[in-house]
Coordinates of C-alpha atoms and ligand atoms in Angstrom, one line a residue:
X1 CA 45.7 102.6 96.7
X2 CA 48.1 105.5 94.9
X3 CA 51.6 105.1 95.9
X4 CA 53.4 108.2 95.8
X5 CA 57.2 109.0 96.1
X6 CA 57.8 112.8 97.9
X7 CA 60.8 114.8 98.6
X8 CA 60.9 116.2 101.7
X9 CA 60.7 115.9 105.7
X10 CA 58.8 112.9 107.0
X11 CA 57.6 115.2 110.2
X12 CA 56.9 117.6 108.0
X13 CA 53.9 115.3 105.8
X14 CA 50.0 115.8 106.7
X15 CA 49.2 112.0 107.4
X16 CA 47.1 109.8 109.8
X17 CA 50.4 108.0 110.8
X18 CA 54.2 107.8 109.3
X19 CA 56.1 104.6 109.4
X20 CA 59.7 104.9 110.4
X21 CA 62.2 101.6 111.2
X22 CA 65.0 100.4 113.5
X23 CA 67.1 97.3 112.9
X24 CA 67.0 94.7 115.5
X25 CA 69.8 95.9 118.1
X26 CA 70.5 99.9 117.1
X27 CA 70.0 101.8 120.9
X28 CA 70.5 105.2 118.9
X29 CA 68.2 105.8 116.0
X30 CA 69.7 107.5 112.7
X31 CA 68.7 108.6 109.6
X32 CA 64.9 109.8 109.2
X33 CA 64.0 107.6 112.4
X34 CA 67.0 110.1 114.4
X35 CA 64.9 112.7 113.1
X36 CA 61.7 111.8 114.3
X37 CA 62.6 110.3 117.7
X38 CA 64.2 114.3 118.2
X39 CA 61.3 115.6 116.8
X40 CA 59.4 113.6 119.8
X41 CA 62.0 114.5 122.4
X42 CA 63.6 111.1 122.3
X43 CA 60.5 109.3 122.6
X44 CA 61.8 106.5 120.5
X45 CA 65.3 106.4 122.2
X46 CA 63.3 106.3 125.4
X47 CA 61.4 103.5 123.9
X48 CA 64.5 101.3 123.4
X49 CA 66.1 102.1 126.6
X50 CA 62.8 100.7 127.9
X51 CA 63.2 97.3 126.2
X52 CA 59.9 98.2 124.5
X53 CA 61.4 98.6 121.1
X54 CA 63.6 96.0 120.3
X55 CA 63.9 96.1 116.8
X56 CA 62.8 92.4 115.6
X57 CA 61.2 91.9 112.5
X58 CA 57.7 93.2 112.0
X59 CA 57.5 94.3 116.0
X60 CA 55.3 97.3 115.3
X61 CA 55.3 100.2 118.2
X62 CA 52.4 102.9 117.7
X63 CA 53.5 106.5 119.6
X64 CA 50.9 109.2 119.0
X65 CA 52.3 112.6 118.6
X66 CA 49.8 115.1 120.0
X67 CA 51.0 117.8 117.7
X68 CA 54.9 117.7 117.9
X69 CA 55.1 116.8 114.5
X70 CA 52.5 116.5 111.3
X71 CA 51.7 113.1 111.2
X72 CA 48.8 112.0 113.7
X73 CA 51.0 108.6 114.7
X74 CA 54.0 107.6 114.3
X75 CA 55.0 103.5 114.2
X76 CA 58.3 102.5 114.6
X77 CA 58.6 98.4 112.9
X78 CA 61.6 96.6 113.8
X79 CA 63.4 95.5 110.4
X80 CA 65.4 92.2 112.0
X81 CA 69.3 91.5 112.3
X82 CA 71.0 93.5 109.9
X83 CA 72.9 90.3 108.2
X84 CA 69.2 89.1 107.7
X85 CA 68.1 91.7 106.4
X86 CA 66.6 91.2 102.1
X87 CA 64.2 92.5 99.7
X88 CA 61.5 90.4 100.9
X89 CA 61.7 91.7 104.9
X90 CA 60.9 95.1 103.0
X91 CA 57.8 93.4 101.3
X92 CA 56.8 91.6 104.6
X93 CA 57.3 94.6 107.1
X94 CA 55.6 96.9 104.7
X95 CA 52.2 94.7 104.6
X96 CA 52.5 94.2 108.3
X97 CA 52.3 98.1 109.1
X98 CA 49.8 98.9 106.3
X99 CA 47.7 96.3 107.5
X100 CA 48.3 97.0 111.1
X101 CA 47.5 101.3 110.2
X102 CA 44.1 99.8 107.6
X103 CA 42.9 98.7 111.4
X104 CA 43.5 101.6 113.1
X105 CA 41.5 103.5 110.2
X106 CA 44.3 105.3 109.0
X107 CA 43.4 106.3 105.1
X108 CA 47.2 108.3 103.8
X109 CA 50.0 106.8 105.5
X110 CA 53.6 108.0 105.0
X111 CA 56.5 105.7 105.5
X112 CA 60.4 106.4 104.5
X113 CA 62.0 103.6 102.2
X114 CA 63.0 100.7 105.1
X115 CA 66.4 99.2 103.7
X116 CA 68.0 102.0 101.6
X117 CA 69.5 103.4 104.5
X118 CA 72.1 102.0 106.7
X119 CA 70.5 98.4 105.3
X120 CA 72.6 98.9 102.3
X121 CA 69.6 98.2 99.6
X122 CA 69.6 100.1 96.0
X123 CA 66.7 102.7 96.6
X124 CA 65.1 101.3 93.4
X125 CA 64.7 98.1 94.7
X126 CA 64.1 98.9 98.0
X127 CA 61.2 101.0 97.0
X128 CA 59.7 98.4 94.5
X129 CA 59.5 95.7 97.1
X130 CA 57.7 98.3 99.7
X131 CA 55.1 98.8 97.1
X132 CA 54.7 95.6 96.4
X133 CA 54.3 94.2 100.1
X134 CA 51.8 97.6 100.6
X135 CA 49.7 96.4 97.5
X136 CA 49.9 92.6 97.9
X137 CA 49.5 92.6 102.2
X138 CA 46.0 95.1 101.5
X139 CA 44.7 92.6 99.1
X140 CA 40.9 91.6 99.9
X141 CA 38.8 89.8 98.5
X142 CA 35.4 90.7 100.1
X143 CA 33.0 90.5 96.0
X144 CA 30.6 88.1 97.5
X145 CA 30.6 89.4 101.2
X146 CA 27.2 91.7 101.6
X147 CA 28.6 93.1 105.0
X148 CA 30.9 96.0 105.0
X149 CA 33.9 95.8 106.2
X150 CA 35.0 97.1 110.3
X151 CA 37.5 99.2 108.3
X152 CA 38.1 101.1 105.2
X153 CA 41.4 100.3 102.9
X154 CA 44.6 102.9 102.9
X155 CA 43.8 105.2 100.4
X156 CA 47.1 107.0 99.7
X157 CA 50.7 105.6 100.5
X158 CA 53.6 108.6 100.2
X159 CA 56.8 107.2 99.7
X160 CA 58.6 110.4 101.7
X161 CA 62.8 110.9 100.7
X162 CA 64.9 113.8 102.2
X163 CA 66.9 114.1 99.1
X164 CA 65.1 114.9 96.5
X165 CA 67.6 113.8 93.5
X166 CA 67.3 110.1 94.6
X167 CA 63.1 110.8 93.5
X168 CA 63.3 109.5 90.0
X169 CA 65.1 106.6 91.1
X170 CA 62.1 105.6 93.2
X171 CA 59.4 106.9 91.6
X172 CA 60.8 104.2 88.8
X173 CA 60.9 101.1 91.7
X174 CA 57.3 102.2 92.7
X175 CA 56.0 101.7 88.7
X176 CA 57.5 98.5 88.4
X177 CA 56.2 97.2 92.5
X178 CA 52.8 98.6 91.2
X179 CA 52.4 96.9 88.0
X180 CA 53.9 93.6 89.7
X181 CA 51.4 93.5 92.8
X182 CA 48.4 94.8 90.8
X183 CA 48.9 91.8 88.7
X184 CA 49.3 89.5 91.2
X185 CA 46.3 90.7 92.7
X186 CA 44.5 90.4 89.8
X187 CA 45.6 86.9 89.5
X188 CA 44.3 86.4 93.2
X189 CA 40.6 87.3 92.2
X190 CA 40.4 85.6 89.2
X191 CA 41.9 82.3 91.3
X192 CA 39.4 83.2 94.4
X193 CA 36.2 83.5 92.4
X194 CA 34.6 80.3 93.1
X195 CA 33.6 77.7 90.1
X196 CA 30.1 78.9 89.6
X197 CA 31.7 82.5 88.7
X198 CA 34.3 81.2 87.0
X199 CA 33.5 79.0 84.4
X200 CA 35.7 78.6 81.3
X201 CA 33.7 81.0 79.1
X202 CA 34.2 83.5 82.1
X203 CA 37.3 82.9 82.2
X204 CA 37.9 83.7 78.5
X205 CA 35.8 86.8 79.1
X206 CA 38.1 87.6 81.6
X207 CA 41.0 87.5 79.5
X208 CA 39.6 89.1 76.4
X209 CA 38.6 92.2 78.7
X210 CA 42.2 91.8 79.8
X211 CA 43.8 92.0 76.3
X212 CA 41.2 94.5 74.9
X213 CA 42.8 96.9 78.0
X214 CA 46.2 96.1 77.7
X215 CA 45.9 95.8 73.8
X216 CA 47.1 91.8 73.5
X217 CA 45.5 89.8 70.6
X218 CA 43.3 87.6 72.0
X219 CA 41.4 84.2 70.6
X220 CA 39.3 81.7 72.0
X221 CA 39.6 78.2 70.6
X222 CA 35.8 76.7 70.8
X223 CA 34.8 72.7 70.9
X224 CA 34.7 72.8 67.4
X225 CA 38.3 74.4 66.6
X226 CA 39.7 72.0 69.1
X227 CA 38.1 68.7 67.1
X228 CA 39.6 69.9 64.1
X229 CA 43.3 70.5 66.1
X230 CA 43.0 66.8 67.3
X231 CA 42.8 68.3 71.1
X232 CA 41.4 64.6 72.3
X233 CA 42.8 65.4 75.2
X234 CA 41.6 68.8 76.6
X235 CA 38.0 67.2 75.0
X236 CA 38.4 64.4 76.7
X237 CA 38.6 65.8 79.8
X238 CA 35.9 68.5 79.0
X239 CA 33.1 65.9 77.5
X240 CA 31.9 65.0 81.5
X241 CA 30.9 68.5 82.4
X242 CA 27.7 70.8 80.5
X243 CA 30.0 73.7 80.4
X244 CA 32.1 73.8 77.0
X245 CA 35.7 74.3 77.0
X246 CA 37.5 77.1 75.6
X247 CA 41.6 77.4 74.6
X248 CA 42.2 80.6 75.1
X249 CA 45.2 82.5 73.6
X250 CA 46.5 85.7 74.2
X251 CA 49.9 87.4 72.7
X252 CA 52.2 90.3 73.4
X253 CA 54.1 91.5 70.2
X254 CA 56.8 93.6 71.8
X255 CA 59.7 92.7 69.5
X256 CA 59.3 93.1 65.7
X257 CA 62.6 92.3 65.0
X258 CA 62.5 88.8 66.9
X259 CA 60.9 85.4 65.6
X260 CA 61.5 84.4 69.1
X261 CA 58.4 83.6 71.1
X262 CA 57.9 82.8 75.0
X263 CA 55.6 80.6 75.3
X264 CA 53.5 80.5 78.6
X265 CA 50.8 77.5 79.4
X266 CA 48.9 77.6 82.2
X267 CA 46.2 74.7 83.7
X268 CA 42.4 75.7 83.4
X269 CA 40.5 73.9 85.5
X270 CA 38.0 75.9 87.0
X271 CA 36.7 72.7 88.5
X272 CA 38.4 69.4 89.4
X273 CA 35.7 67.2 91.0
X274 CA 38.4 64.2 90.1
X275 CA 35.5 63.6 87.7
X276 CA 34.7 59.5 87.8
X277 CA 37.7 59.1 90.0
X278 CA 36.0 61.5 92.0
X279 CA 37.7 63.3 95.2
X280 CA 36.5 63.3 98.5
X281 CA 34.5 65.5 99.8
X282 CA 36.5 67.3 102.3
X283 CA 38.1 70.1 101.4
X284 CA 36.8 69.6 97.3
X285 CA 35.9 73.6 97.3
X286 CA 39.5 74.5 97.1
X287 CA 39.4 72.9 93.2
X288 CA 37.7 75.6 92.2
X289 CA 41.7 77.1 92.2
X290 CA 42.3 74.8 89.6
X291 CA 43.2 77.5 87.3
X292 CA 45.3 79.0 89.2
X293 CA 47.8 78.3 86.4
X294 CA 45.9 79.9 84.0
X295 CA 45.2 82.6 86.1
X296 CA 49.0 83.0 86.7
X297 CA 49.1 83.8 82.7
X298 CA 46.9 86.0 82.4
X299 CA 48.2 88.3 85.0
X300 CA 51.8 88.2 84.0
X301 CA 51.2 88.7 80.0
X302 CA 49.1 91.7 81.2
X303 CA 52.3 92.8 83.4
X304 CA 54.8 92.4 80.8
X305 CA 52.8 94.4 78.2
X306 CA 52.5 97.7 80.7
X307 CA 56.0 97.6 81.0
X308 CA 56.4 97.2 77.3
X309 CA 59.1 94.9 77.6
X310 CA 61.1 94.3 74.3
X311 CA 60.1 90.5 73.9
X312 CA 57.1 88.4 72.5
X313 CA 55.1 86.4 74.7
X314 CA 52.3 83.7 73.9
X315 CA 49.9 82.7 76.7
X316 CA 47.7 79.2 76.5
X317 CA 45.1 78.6 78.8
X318 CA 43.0 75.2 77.9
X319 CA 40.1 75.7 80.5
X320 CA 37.6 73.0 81.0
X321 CA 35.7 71.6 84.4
X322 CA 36.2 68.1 85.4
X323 CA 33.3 66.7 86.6
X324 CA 31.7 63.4 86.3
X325 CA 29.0 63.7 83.9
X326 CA 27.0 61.0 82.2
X327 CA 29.5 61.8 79.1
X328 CA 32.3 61.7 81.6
X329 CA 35.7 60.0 80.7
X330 CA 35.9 56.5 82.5
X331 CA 39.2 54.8 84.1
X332 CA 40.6 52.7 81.0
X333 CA 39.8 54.9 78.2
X334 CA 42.0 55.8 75.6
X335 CA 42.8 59.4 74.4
X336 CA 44.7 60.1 71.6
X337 CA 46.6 64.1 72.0
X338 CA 47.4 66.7 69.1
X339 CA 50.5 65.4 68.9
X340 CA 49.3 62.0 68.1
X341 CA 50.2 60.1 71.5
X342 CA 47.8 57.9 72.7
X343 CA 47.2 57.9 76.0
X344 CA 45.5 55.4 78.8
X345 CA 43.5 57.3 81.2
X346 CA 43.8 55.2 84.3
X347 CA 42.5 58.1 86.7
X348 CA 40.4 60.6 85.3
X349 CA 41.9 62.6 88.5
X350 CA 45.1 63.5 86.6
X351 CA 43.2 65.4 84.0
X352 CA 45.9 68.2 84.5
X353 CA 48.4 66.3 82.7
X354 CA 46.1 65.5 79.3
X355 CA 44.4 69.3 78.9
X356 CA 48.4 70.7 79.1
X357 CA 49.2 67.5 76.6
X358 CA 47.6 69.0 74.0
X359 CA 48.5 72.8 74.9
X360 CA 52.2 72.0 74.8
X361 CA 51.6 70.1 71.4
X362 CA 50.2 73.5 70.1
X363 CA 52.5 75.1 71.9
X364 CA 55.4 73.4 69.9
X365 CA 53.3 73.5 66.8
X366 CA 53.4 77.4 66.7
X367 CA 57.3 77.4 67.6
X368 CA 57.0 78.9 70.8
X369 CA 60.4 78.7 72.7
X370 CA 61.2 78.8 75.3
X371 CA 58.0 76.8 77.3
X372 CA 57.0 77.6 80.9
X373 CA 54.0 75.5 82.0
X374 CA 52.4 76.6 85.5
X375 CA 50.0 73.9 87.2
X376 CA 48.6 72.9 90.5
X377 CA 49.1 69.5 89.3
X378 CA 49.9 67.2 92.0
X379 CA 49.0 66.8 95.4
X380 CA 52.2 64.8 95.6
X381 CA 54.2 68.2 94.9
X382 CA 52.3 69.4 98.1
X383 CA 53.2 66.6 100.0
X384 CA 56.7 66.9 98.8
X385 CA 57.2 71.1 99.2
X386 CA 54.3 71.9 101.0
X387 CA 53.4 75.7 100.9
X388 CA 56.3 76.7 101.1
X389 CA 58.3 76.0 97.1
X390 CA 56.9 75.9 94.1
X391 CA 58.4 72.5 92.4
X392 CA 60.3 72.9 89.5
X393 CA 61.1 70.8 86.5
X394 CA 62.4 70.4 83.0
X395 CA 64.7 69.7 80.4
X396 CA 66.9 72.2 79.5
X397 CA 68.8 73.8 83.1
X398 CA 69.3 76.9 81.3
X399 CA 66.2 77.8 81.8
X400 CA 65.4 76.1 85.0
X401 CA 68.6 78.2 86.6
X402 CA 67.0 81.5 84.9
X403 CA 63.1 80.5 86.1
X404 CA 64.3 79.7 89.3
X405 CA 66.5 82.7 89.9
X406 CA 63.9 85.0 88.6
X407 CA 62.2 83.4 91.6
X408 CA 64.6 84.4 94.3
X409 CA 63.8 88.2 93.2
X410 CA 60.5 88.2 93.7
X411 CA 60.7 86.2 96.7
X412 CA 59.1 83.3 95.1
X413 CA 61.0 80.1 96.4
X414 CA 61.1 77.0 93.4
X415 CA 63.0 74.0 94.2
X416 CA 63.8 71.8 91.2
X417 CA 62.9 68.0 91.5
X418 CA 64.9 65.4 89.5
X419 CA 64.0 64.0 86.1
X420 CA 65.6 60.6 86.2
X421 CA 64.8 58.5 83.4
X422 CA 63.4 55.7 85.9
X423 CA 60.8 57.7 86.9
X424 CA 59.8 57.4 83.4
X425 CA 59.0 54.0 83.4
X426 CA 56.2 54.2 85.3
X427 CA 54.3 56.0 83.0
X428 CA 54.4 52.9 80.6
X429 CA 50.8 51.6 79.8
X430 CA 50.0 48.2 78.3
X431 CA 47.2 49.2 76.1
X432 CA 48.4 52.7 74.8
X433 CA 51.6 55.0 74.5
X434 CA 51.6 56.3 77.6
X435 CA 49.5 56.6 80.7
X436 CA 47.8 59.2 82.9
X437 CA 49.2 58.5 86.1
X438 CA 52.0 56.5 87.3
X439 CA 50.7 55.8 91.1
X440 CA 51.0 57.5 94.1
X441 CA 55.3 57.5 94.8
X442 CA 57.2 60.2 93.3
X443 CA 54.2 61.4 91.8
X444 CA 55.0 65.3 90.8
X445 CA 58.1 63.8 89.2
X446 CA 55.9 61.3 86.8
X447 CA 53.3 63.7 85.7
X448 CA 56.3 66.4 85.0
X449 CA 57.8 63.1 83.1
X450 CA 54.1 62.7 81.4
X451 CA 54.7 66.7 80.4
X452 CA 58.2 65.6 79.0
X453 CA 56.2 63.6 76.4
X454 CA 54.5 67.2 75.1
X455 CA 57.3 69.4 75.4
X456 CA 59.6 66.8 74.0
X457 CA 62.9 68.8 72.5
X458 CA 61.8 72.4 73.5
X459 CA 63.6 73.6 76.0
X460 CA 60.9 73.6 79.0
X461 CA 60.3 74.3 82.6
X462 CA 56.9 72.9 84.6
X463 CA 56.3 74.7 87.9
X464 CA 53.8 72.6 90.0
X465 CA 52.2 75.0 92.2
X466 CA 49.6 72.7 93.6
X467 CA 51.4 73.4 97.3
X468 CA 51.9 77.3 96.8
X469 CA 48.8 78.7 95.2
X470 CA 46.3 79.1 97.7
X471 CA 47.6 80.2 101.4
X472 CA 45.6 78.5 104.6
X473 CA 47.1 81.2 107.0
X474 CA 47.6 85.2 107.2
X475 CA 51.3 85.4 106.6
X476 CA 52.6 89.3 106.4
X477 CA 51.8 90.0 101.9
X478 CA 50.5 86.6 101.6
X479 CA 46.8 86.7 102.8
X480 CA 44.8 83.7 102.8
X481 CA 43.4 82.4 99.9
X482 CA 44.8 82.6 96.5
X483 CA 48.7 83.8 96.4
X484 CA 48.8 84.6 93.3
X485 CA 52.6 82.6 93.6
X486 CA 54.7 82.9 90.0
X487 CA 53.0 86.1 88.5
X488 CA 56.2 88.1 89.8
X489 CA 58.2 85.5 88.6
X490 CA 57.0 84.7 85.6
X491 CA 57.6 88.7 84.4
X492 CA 60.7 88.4 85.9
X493 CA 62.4 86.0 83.9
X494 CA 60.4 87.8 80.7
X495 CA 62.7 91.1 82.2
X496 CA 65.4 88.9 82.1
X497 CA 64.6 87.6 78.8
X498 CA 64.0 91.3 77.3
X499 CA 67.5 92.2 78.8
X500 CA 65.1 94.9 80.5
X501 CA 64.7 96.4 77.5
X502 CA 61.8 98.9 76.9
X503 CA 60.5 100.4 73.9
Ligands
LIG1 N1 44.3 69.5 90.9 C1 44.8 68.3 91.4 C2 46.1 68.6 92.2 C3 46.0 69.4 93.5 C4 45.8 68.8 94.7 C5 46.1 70.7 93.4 C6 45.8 69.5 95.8 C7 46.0 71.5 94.6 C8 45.9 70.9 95.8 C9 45.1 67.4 90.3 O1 44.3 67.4 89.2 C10 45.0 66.0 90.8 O2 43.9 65.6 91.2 N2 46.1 65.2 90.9 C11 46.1 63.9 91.4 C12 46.9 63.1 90.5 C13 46.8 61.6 90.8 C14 45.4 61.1 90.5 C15 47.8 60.8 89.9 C16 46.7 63.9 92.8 O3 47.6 64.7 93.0 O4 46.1 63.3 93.6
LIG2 MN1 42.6 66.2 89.4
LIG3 ZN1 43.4 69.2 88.8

């Protein structure tokens, strides 16, 4: 969909519908809504008085407008209480109307910037999170569906402004909601694409066609190059399954005059069977968004080099399936990690925590600083947050603070879990110098301790998004399936690492 900002009058637009607002409780419209409700001789006002439109969040009122005024339709969406009122009711209302108008076959849609009115938002913002809840709410993902679908997507969006100096402004909000939503979006399909299309070596084709179009360098680390890192970790994990692993690598140089490096590690799994600990059967088709992590690299590196932000970022992706081959790893084997570790594998379920062991080791081996490691790592994070936070963790609250505020903005809820050495403890293994799992309680808090191990003095946050990745339910710009959850984040807190520099 092109998003487009115009200057003009919102009657005034050619369009098959043009989305005006109304907070929760306002009898007499102002502001571009004023205008059109006069425009349709008080059809709005009339509305109101009629307890029709009310105002509440996402309350969408269709009025046709036989000719008064350009625009075929006209919807009024009720914003919410004022004192409510954020960025992220502007993402959720604008999905709600541009999915409501995809229905009704509407292909160029205009709509006036909801919040930077009387709702007190900067226009820059305001229009940044409008395109990013048009973009993310339209997502489909219909590759392997041979039907076509009831309805056609929006084709054009016109971001329509009476003053015309204010333009700029939004046209800049727009560039950066575009680049952040496409991203995400891209994120989603690579996460949705089920197992058999998304094996590791398609997932390192993905991201080489990714860095050859963004211009990232890009490497691939094969079995081989990982036997002569001392990866026994990642190989471990990969030697049950017939398709070989690949460490992929891609960089963004955007600051020559920095040593500084972000490093970004993201978990590959484009399968987890559970492997000889196998998983039941029920619901197992959702592991194929075990890379979600990865996935969630990808996209964001991509994001941050078409905004050529003044920072350089390394991205890690060890991808592998875990599956329980005749090779597989068995409970009670003994791994040793790049770093040298040793580690008892007492479930070959928490393979999550061993193929990031050896990334963070190389991670830390090429000076990367600060670490981020994204992961749908443990159920016990979902059990914990459910779909609702992202779990956060770490060892330097600098960071943490900066990850998790960079959150907030993009509407991306974290909540940090504690780090208590106790929890430590049960990670102690008889046989080696660590184990794999350390049981069922306060489990997203032991395999973030297990991560401690890898990361050791780097300053480090882990984001378990086992709970957040993949949505059940149709909720306003999240759609079901993959979320795509931390992209926006992620380049975020690179924006606030680059001091939102560009080049
Ligand atoms: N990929 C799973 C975690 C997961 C569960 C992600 C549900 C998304 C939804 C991970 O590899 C796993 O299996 N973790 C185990 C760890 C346990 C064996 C210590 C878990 O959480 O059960
Ligand atoms: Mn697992
Ligand atoms: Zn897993």
């Amino acid at each position: 969909m092109e998003v487009k900002v115009v200057a003009g009058d919102i009657t005034k637009i050619k369009a098959g519908a043009a989305i005006v607002n109304l907070f929760e409780g306002v009898k007499r419209p102002a502001g571009a809504t004023g205008v059109v409700d006069q425009a349709l001789d008080g059809a709005i006002t009339r509305l109101i008085d009629e307890g029709e439109i009310k105002g509440k969040l996402n309350e969408i009122t269709l009025i046709h407008t036989m000719g008064k005024i350009e625009p075929a339709r006209v919807i009024v969406v009720g914003l919410g209480k004022q004192e409510r009122f954020t960025l992220d009711s502007i993402r959720s209302v604008a999905a709600e109307c541009c999915k409501f108008l995809r229905k009704l076959g509407v292909k160029k849609v205009a709509t006036i910037v909801h919040g930077a009115g009387i709702g007190g938002m900067a226009p820059e913002k305001a229009a940044q999170a409008l395109t990013e809840g048009s973009i993310l709410g339209l997502y489909t993902f219909r590759k392997h569906i041979t039907k076509e679908p009831e309805h056609g997507q929006i084709g054009e969006l016109l971001i329509v402004e009476r003053d015309g100096s204010k333009v700029p402004t939004l046209e800049h909000g727009v560039k950066l909601g575009k680049i952040l939503a496409e991203a995400t979006n891209l994120a989603r399909d690579l996460i949705n694409e089920p197992a058999n299309y998304m094996t590791p070596t398609d997932m390192a084709e993905a991201a080489r066609k990714i860095a050859e179009e963004s211009g990232l360098e890009f490497a691939v680390f094969e079995r081989d190059d990982m036997k002569k890192l001392g990866m026994g970790a990642l190989l471990g994990v990969a030697q049950g399954s017939k398709q070989p692993p690949k460490f992929i690598i891609l960089s963004y140089r955007g600051d020559s005059t920095s040593k500084n490096t972000l490093g970004l590690v993201g978990k590959g799994l484009t399968f987890d069977s559970g492997g000889i600990s196998i998983k039941p059967s029920e619901g197992m088709e959702e592991m194929k968004g075990d890379m979600a992590g990865g996935a969630t690299v990808i996209a964001a590196i991509k994001a941050i080099a078409e905004l050529e932000l003044k920072i350089n970022v390394t991205g890690l992706i060890p991808a592998t399936e875990n599956l329980p081959g005749g090779a597989a790893l068995k409970p009670g084997d003994i791994l040793k990690a790049m770093n040298g570790k040793t580690i008892e594998v007492v479930n070959t379920d928490a393979e999550g925590r061993l193929i990031l062991a050896d990334a963070l080791s190389y991670a830390r081996k090429q000076g990367l600083s600060p670490l981020i490691d994204i992961a749908t790592l443990t159920g016990a994070c979902r059990v914990a947050l459910g779909d609702v936070c992202t779990g956060a963790f770490g060892n330097n609250q600098e960071v943490i603070n900066k990850v998790i505020k960079a959150g907030e903005e993009a509407g991306e809820k974290i909540w940090q879990l504690p780090m208590f050495e106790e929890y430590k403890e049960k990670n102690k293994s008889d046989v080696a110098d660590i184990k794999n799992s350390g049981g069922r309680y306060g489990g997203a808090i032991t395999a973030a301790q297990f991560l401690s191990e890898f990361s050791q003095d780097t300053p480090w946050t882990h984001l378990d998004i086992a709970g957040t990745s993949i949505s059940s339910k149709e909720k306003d710009y999240v759609v079901k399936g993959a979320s795509g959850v931390m992209v926006r984040t992620l380049v975020n807190f690179a924006m606030g690492l680059a001091g939102e520099q560009t080049k």
